[in-house]
Coordinates of C-alpha atoms and ligand atoms in Angstrom, one line a residue:
M458 CA -29.0 14.4 7.9
T459 CA -28.8 16.3 4.6
R460 CA -26.6 19.5 4.6
F461 CA -26.7 22.3 2.1
Y462 CA -23.5 24.1 1.5
P463 CA -23.2 27.8 0.6
G464 CA -24.3 28.9 -2.9
T465 CA -25.1 25.4 -4.2
F466 CA -28.2 23.6 -5.5
N467 CA -30.1 21.6 -3.0
I468 CA -31.6 18.1 -3.9
E469 CA -34.7 19.7 -5.3
G470 CA -32.6 21.8 -7.6
V471 CA -33.2 25.1 -5.9
V472 CA -30.3 27.5 -5.5
D473 CA -29.7 28.6 -2.0
L474 CA -29.3 32.4 -2.5
T475 CA -29.2 33.3 1.1
T476 CA -25.6 32.3 1.5
D477 CA -22.1 33.4 0.4
T478 CA -21.2 31.7 -2.9
A479 CA -17.5 32.5 -2.4
K480 CA -17.0 30.1 0.5
E481 CA -14.9 27.1 -0.4
V482 CA -15.3 23.7 1.1
I483 CA -12.2 21.7 -0.2
T484 CA -9.1 22.4 1.8
K485 CA -6.5 20.9 -0.6
K486 CA -6.5 21.0 -4.3
N487 CA -4.1 20.4 -7.2
Q488 CA -3.3 22.9 -10.0
F489 CA -6.5 21.9 -11.8
G490 CA -8.6 22.8 -8.7
N491 CA -9.4 19.1 -7.9
Y492 CA -9.1 17.0 -4.7
E493 CA -8.1 13.5 -5.8
I494 CA -8.4 10.0 -4.3
R495 CA -7.0 6.7 -5.5
M496 CA -8.2 3.4 -4.1
E497 CA -6.0 0.3 -4.5
S498 CA -8.0 -2.9 -4.0
I499 CA -8.8 -6.4 -5.2
G500 CA -11.9 -7.1 -7.2
G501 CA -14.7 -8.2 -4.9
Q502 CA -13.8 -5.8 -2.0
G503 CA -16.1 -3.1 -3.1
A504 CA -13.7 -0.2 -3.9
N505 CA -15.7 0.8 -6.9
L506 CA -18.9 1.1 -4.8
A507 CA -17.0 3.0 -2.1
G508 CA -15.9 5.5 -4.7
K509 CA -19.5 5.8 -6.0
I510 CA -20.8 6.4 -2.5
L511 CA -18.2 9.0 -1.8
A512 CA -18.8 11.0 -5.0
D513 CA -22.5 10.7 -4.6
A514 CA -22.4 12.0 -1.0
A515 CA -20.1 14.9 -2.1
I516 CA -22.5 15.9 -4.9
M517 CA -25.9 15.3 -3.3
D518 CA -25.2 16.2 0.3
M519 CA -22.2 18.6 0.1
G520 CA -23.0 20.5 -3.1
L521 CA -19.6 19.7 -4.6
N522 CA -18.8 18.5 -8.1
G523 CA -17.5 14.9 -8.3
I524 CA -16.7 12.0 -10.5
S525 CA -15.9 8.4 -9.7
F526 CA -14.7 5.6 -12.0
A527 CA -12.6 2.4 -11.7
S528 CA -10.2 0.4 -13.8
Y529 CA -9.9 -3.3 -13.7
G530 CA -9.2 -6.2 -16.0
S531 CA -11.7 -8.6 -17.7
E532 CA -11.5 -11.1 -14.8
K533 CA -12.9 -8.7 -12.3
K534 CA -13.0 -10.8 -9.1
G535 CA -9.5 -11.4 -7.7
T536 CA -7.6 -9.0 -9.9
P537 CA -6.3 -5.6 -8.9
V538 CA -8.9 -2.8 -9.1
R539 CA -8.1 0.9 -8.9
A540 CA -11.0 3.3 -8.1
Y541 CA -10.5 7.0 -8.7
I542 CA -12.5 9.9 -7.2
R543 CA -12.2 13.6 -8.1
L544 CA -13.9 16.4 -6.2
A545 CA -14.1 20.1 -7.0
E546 CA -16.0 23.1 -5.7
S547 CA -19.6 23.6 -7.0
D548 CA -18.5 26.3 -9.4
K549 CA -15.6 24.3 -10.9
E550 CA -16.3 21.7 -13.6
I551 CA -14.2 18.5 -13.6
R552 CA -12.8 18.0 -17.1
I553 CA -10.2 15.4 -16.3
N554 CA -11.2 11.7 -16.6
S555 CA -7.7 10.1 -16.6
P556 CA -6.4 8.0 -13.7
V557 CA -5.3 9.8 -10.5
T558 CA -1.5 9.8 -10.5
E559 CA -0.7 12.0 -7.5
P560 CA -3.5 11.4 -5.0
H561 CA -4.2 13.7 -2.0
L562 CA -5.6 10.5 -0.4
L563 CA -4.5 6.9 -1.1
V564 CA -6.8 4.1 0.2
V565 CA -5.3 0.6 0.4
F566 CA -8.0 -2.0 0.7
A567 CA -5.5 -4.9 0.5
P568 CA -1.8 -4.4 1.5
V569 CA -1.1 -7.8 -0.1
L570 CA -1.2 -5.9 -3.4
V571 CA 2.2 -4.5 -2.7
K572 CA 3.6 -7.8 -3.9
S573 CA 2.4 -7.3 -7.4
V574 CA 1.3 -3.6 -7.9
P575 CA 3.3 -0.4 -7.3
I576 CA 0.6 1.1 -5.0
M577 CA 2.9 3.8 -3.6
N578 CA 3.6 5.4 -7.0
G579 CA 2.8 9.1 -7.0
I580 CA 2.6 9.5 -3.2
K581 CA 4.2 12.7 -2.1
P582 CA 4.9 14.3 1.3
G583 CA 1.7 15.9 2.6
A584 CA -0.5 13.1 1.2
Q585 CA -2.8 11.0 3.4
I586 CA -3.1 7.2 3.3
V587 CA -5.8 5.0 4.8
V588 CA -4.9 1.3 5.1
N589 CA -6.9 -1.7 6.0
T590 CA -4.5 -3.6 8.2
T591 CA -4.0 -5.6 11.3
K592 CA -0.4 -4.3 11.7
S593 CA 0.9 -1.3 13.7
P594 CA 1.4 2.0 11.8
E595 CA 5.2 1.5 11.9
E596 CA 4.9 -2.1 10.5
T597 CA 2.5 -0.9 7.9
R598 CA 4.9 1.9 6.8
D599 CA 7.7 -0.7 6.3
L600 CA 5.4 -3.2 4.5
L601 CA 4.2 -0.6 2.0
K602 CA 7.4 1.4 1.9
I603 CA 5.6 4.6 2.6
P604 CA 7.7 7.8 2.0
G605 CA 8.3 10.3 4.8
G606 CA 6.0 13.3 5.5
V607 CA 2.8 11.3 4.9
T608 CA -0.2 11.1 7.3
L609 CA -1.2 7.4 7.8
Y610 CA -4.5 6.1 9.2
C611 CA -4.6 2.3 10.0
V612 CA -7.8 0.5 10.6
D613 CA -8.6 -3.2 10.9
A614 CA -11.5 -2.9 8.5
M615 CA -11.7 -6.7 8.0
K616 CA -12.2 -7.3 11.7
I617 CA -15.0 -4.7 11.9
A618 CA -16.6 -6.0 8.7
V619 CA -16.7 -9.6 10.1
E620 CA -18.1 -8.4 13.4
E621 CA -20.8 -6.2 11.8
K622 CA -21.5 -8.7 8.9
V623 CA -20.7 -6.1 6.2
R624 CA -18.1 -5.7 3.5
I625 CA -15.0 -3.6 4.3
N626 CA -15.9 -0.8 1.9
T627 CA -18.3 1.1 4.2
V628 CA -15.9 0.6 7.2
I629 CA -13.1 2.2 5.0
I630 CA -15.4 5.1 4.1
G631 CA -15.6 5.7 7.9
A632 CA -11.8 5.9 8.1
I633 CA -11.7 8.2 5.1
S634 CA -14.2 10.5 6.8
R635 CA -11.9 10.7 9.8
A636 CA -8.9 11.4 7.6
V637 CA -10.3 14.0 5.2
E638 CA -11.4 17.0 7.2
F639 CA -13.8 18.6 4.7
L640 CA -15.7 15.3 3.9
D641 CA -18.7 15.7 6.1
K642 CA -19.5 12.6 8.2
D643 CA -23.2 13.2 8.1
A644 CA -23.1 13.5 4.3
L645 CA -21.2 10.2 3.9
E646 CA -23.6 8.5 6.2
A647 CA -26.5 9.8 4.1
G648 CA -24.7 8.5 1.0
I649 CA -24.4 5.0 2.5
R650 CA -28.1 5.0 3.4
R651 CA -29.1 6.1 -0.1
M652 CA -27.0 3.3 -1.7
F653 CA -28.5 0.5 0.4
E654 CA -32.0 1.5 1.5
K655 CA -34.0 0.8 -1.7
K656 CA -32.5 -2.6 -2.7
Y657 CA -31.1 -3.9 0.6
P658 CA -32.8 -2.1 3.5
A659 CA -31.7 -4.8 6.0
L660 CA -28.0 -3.8 5.2
V661 CA -28.4 -0.1 6.0
E662 CA -27.9 -0.2 9.8
P663 CA -25.1 -2.8 9.8
N664 CA -23.2 -0.7 7.2
I665 CA -23.8 2.5 9.2
K666 CA -22.5 0.8 12.3
G667 CA -19.4 -0.4 10.3
F668 CA -18.9 3.1 8.9
K669 CA -19.0 4.7 12.4
R670 CA -16.6 2.1 13.8
G671 CA -14.2 2.8 10.9
Y672 CA -14.3 6.4 11.8
D673 CA -13.7 5.8 15.5
E674 CA -11.1 3.0 15.2
A675 CA -8.8 4.5 12.6
A676 CA -5.4 5.1 14.2
L677 CA -3.6 8.2 13.2
Y678 CA 0.2 8.1 12.6
E679 CA 2.3 11.0 11.3
V680 CA 5.1 9.4 9.3
P681 CA 8.4 11.1 10.1
A682 CA 9.6 13.4 7.3
D683 CA 12.7 11.3 6.5
D684 CA 14.1 9.6 3.4
K685 CA 13.7 6.0 4.5
Y686 CA 11.7 5.1 1.4
P687 CA 12.0 7.0 -1.9
I688 CA 9.2 8.8 -3.6
S689 CA 8.2 7.0 -6.8
E690 CA 6.5 8.5 -9.8
F691 CA 3.1 7.0 -11.0
K692 CA 3.3 4.4 -13.8
Q693 CA 0.3 2.8 -15.4
F694 CA 0.6 -1.0 -15.1
Q695 CA 1.5 -2.5 -18.5
P696 CA 1.3 -6.3 -19.0
K697 CA 4.1 -7.9 -21.0
L698 CA 1.7 -9.4 -23.5
G699 CA -1.2 -7.6 -25.0
W700 CA -3.2 -7.6 -28.3
K701 CA -0.2 -6.2 -30.2
N702 CA 2.4 -8.7 -29.2
A703 CA 0.6 -11.9 -27.9
P704 CA 1.5 -14.9 -30.1
I705 CA -1.2 -15.5 -32.7
G706 CA -3.3 -18.6 -31.8
G707 CA -1.6 -18.7 -28.4
V708 CA -3.4 -21.0 -25.9
I709 CA -3.4 -20.7 -22.1
V710 CA -2.9 -24.3 -21.2
N711 CA -3.0 -23.7 -17.4
P712 CA -6.3 -21.9 -16.5
G713 CA -6.4 -19.4 -13.7
N714 CA -2.6 -18.8 -14.0
T715 CA -2.4 -15.1 -14.1
V716 CA 0.1 -13.9 -11.5
L717 CA -2.2 -10.9 -10.7
N718 CA -5.2 -13.1 -10.0
D719 CA -4.9 -13.4 -6.2
L720 CA -8.1 -13.9 -4.3
T721 CA -6.4 -13.7 -0.9
A722 CA -8.0 -10.4 0.0
S723 CA -11.4 -10.9 -1.7
R724 CA -12.5 -13.6 0.7
T725 CA -15.2 -12.7 3.2
G726 CA -12.9 -12.7 6.2
F727 CA -12.3 -16.4 6.7
K728 CA -10.2 -19.0 5.1
P729 CA -9.8 -22.8 5.5
V730 CA -6.9 -24.0 7.6
W731 CA -5.6 -27.6 7.4
D732 CA -4.5 -29.7 10.3
E733 CA -2.4 -32.6 8.9
S734 CA -2.5 -34.6 12.1
K735 CA -6.3 -35.1 11.8
C736 CA -6.4 -35.7 8.0
I737 CA -7.2 -39.2 6.7
N738 CA -6.7 -38.2 3.0
C739 CA -10.3 -39.1 2.1
A740 CA -10.5 -36.3 -0.6
E741 CA -14.0 -35.2 0.4
C742 CA -12.7 -31.7 0.5
D743 CA -11.3 -32.0 -3.0
T744 CA -14.6 -33.2 -4.3
A745 CA -16.5 -30.3 -2.6
C746 CA -14.1 -27.5 -3.6
P747 CA -15.6 -25.7 -6.6
D748 CA -12.3 -24.1 -7.6
Q749 CA -9.9 -27.1 -7.4
C750 CA -8.0 -25.4 -4.6
I751 CA -7.3 -28.5 -2.6
I752 CA -4.0 -29.8 -4.0
F753 CA -3.1 -33.5 -3.6
S754 CA 0.3 -35.0 -4.5
R755 CA 1.5 -38.5 -5.0
K756 CA 3.6 -39.9 -2.1
T757 CA 4.6 -43.3 -0.7
D758 CA 2.6 -44.6 2.3
D759 CA 3.9 -46.6 5.3
K760 CA 3.5 -49.8 3.3
G761 CA 5.6 -48.6 0.4
K762 CA 2.5 -48.0 -1.8
E763 CA 2.1 -44.9 -3.9
R764 CA -1.0 -42.9 -3.0
Q765 CA -2.5 -39.4 -3.3
F766 CA -2.0 -37.3 -0.1
F767 CA -3.4 -33.9 0.8
D768 CA -0.6 -31.5 0.1
H769 CA -1.8 -27.9 0.5
I770 CA -4.5 -25.4 -0.1
D771 CA -4.1 -23.1 -3.0
Y772 CA -4.8 -19.8 -1.1
M773 CA -4.1 -17.7 -4.2
H774 CA -7.3 -19.0 -5.8
C775 CA -9.4 -20.1 -2.8
K776 CA -12.5 -17.8 -2.5
G777 CA -13.2 -18.7 1.1
C778 CA -16.6 -20.4 0.5
L779 CA -15.6 -22.9 3.3
R780 CA -17.4 -25.9 1.6
C781 CA -14.3 -27.9 2.3
V782 CA -14.7 -27.2 6.0
E783 CA -18.3 -28.3 6.0
V784 CA -17.6 -31.7 4.4
C785 CA -14.5 -32.7 6.2
P786 CA -15.4 -35.7 8.4
K787 CA -12.5 -35.3 10.7
Q788 CA -12.4 -31.6 11.4
A789 CA -9.0 -31.5 9.8
L790 CA -10.2 -28.3 8.0
T791 CA -11.4 -25.4 10.1
S792 CA -12.1 -21.8 9.3
A793 CA -9.8 -19.1 10.5
R794 CA -9.9 -15.3 10.5
E795 CA -8.2 -13.8 7.5
A796 CA -5.5 -11.3 8.0
A797 CA -5.4 -8.4 5.4
E798 CA -1.8 -9.0 4.6
Ligands
SF4_640 S1 -11.9 -33.9 3.9 FE1 -10.7 -33.6 5.7 S2 -9.9 -35.6 6.2 FE2 -10.6 -35.7 4.1 S3 -8.8 -35.2 2.8 FE3 -9.9 -33.3 3.2 S4 -8.9 -32.4 5.0 FE4 -8.3 -34.6 4.9
SF4_641 S1 -12.9 -22.5 1.0 FE1 -14.0 -23.0 -0.9 S2 -12.6 -22.4 -2.5 FE2 -11.4 -22.4 -0.6 S3 -10.5 -24.5 -0.6 FE3 -12.4 -24.6 0.6 S4 -13.9 -25.2 -0.9 FE4 -12.2 -24.5 -2.1

């Protein structure tokens, strides 16, 4: 359903003059008159698209002004991605295009990011946080070190996404719709439809279902206003080496070695799990893996001979294609549901 809000342009560009232009839609704003959202995710999870859907719905169906943009490194998949959304009333232009430092709403697609990225920076009491997690709200607070006085919404978006055969981004938009009072549920649903119906019509209904479940299954928790975890100011991530100080002619001898390139949360919901007792060390899985994630090591066998043995799976770089599971002749590799953490 398309809704037209007071004093705004409708989709055909016609001003609705029958309504009161002074009525405001956005309930929380900063000193610049903007409502701000920051999404913390890993490349491949669809945070950038989620931001676009949100801004599009706010503009097209709610008559607000909005912008959405993202920042990520050159290796997009598997690296941290931040998406930013700013919304303002229809009569207020958005002139700021810098990263969102003190969001009204923080959205955490992958809590695993807390190991490498300061995702809580800039979160102040009164903010809202939506987290994709299998953990309880109390455990989530401790994992992410969430300061007091924040409203937390936890949703197992990965579980819903696997069950509905969609990505987690539309499920998370459902949870956002639940958290942010002024974001109209029908408008966001219309935004999701618009995004998928032309190119991928078969994906519209599963994504709408995922969106509705995200809305219904998000669990609300008011974090007590205590000082268990301190408030930290926002700092832009700065790598130690950049174009100014990297050694001239420096060579990366170990490919795929960036500490931030963690594909853990960008898999599609399943990962391979190894059962040592069934493994015959045939290395079929190693041959099939496109990313060299099956790690063998040299050990001595029962007869005292040195041989290569299956050692472990490199989950940091495993993309969850499950080719290794398909080729294993002994079912020593099986697929298991991924936890978000
Ligand atoms: S394919 Fe299966 S049996 Fe062979 S090494 Fe891999 S896990 Fe072990
Ligand atoms: S799931 Fe794919 S990427 Fe991961 S270890 Fe198996 S074959 Fe390699």
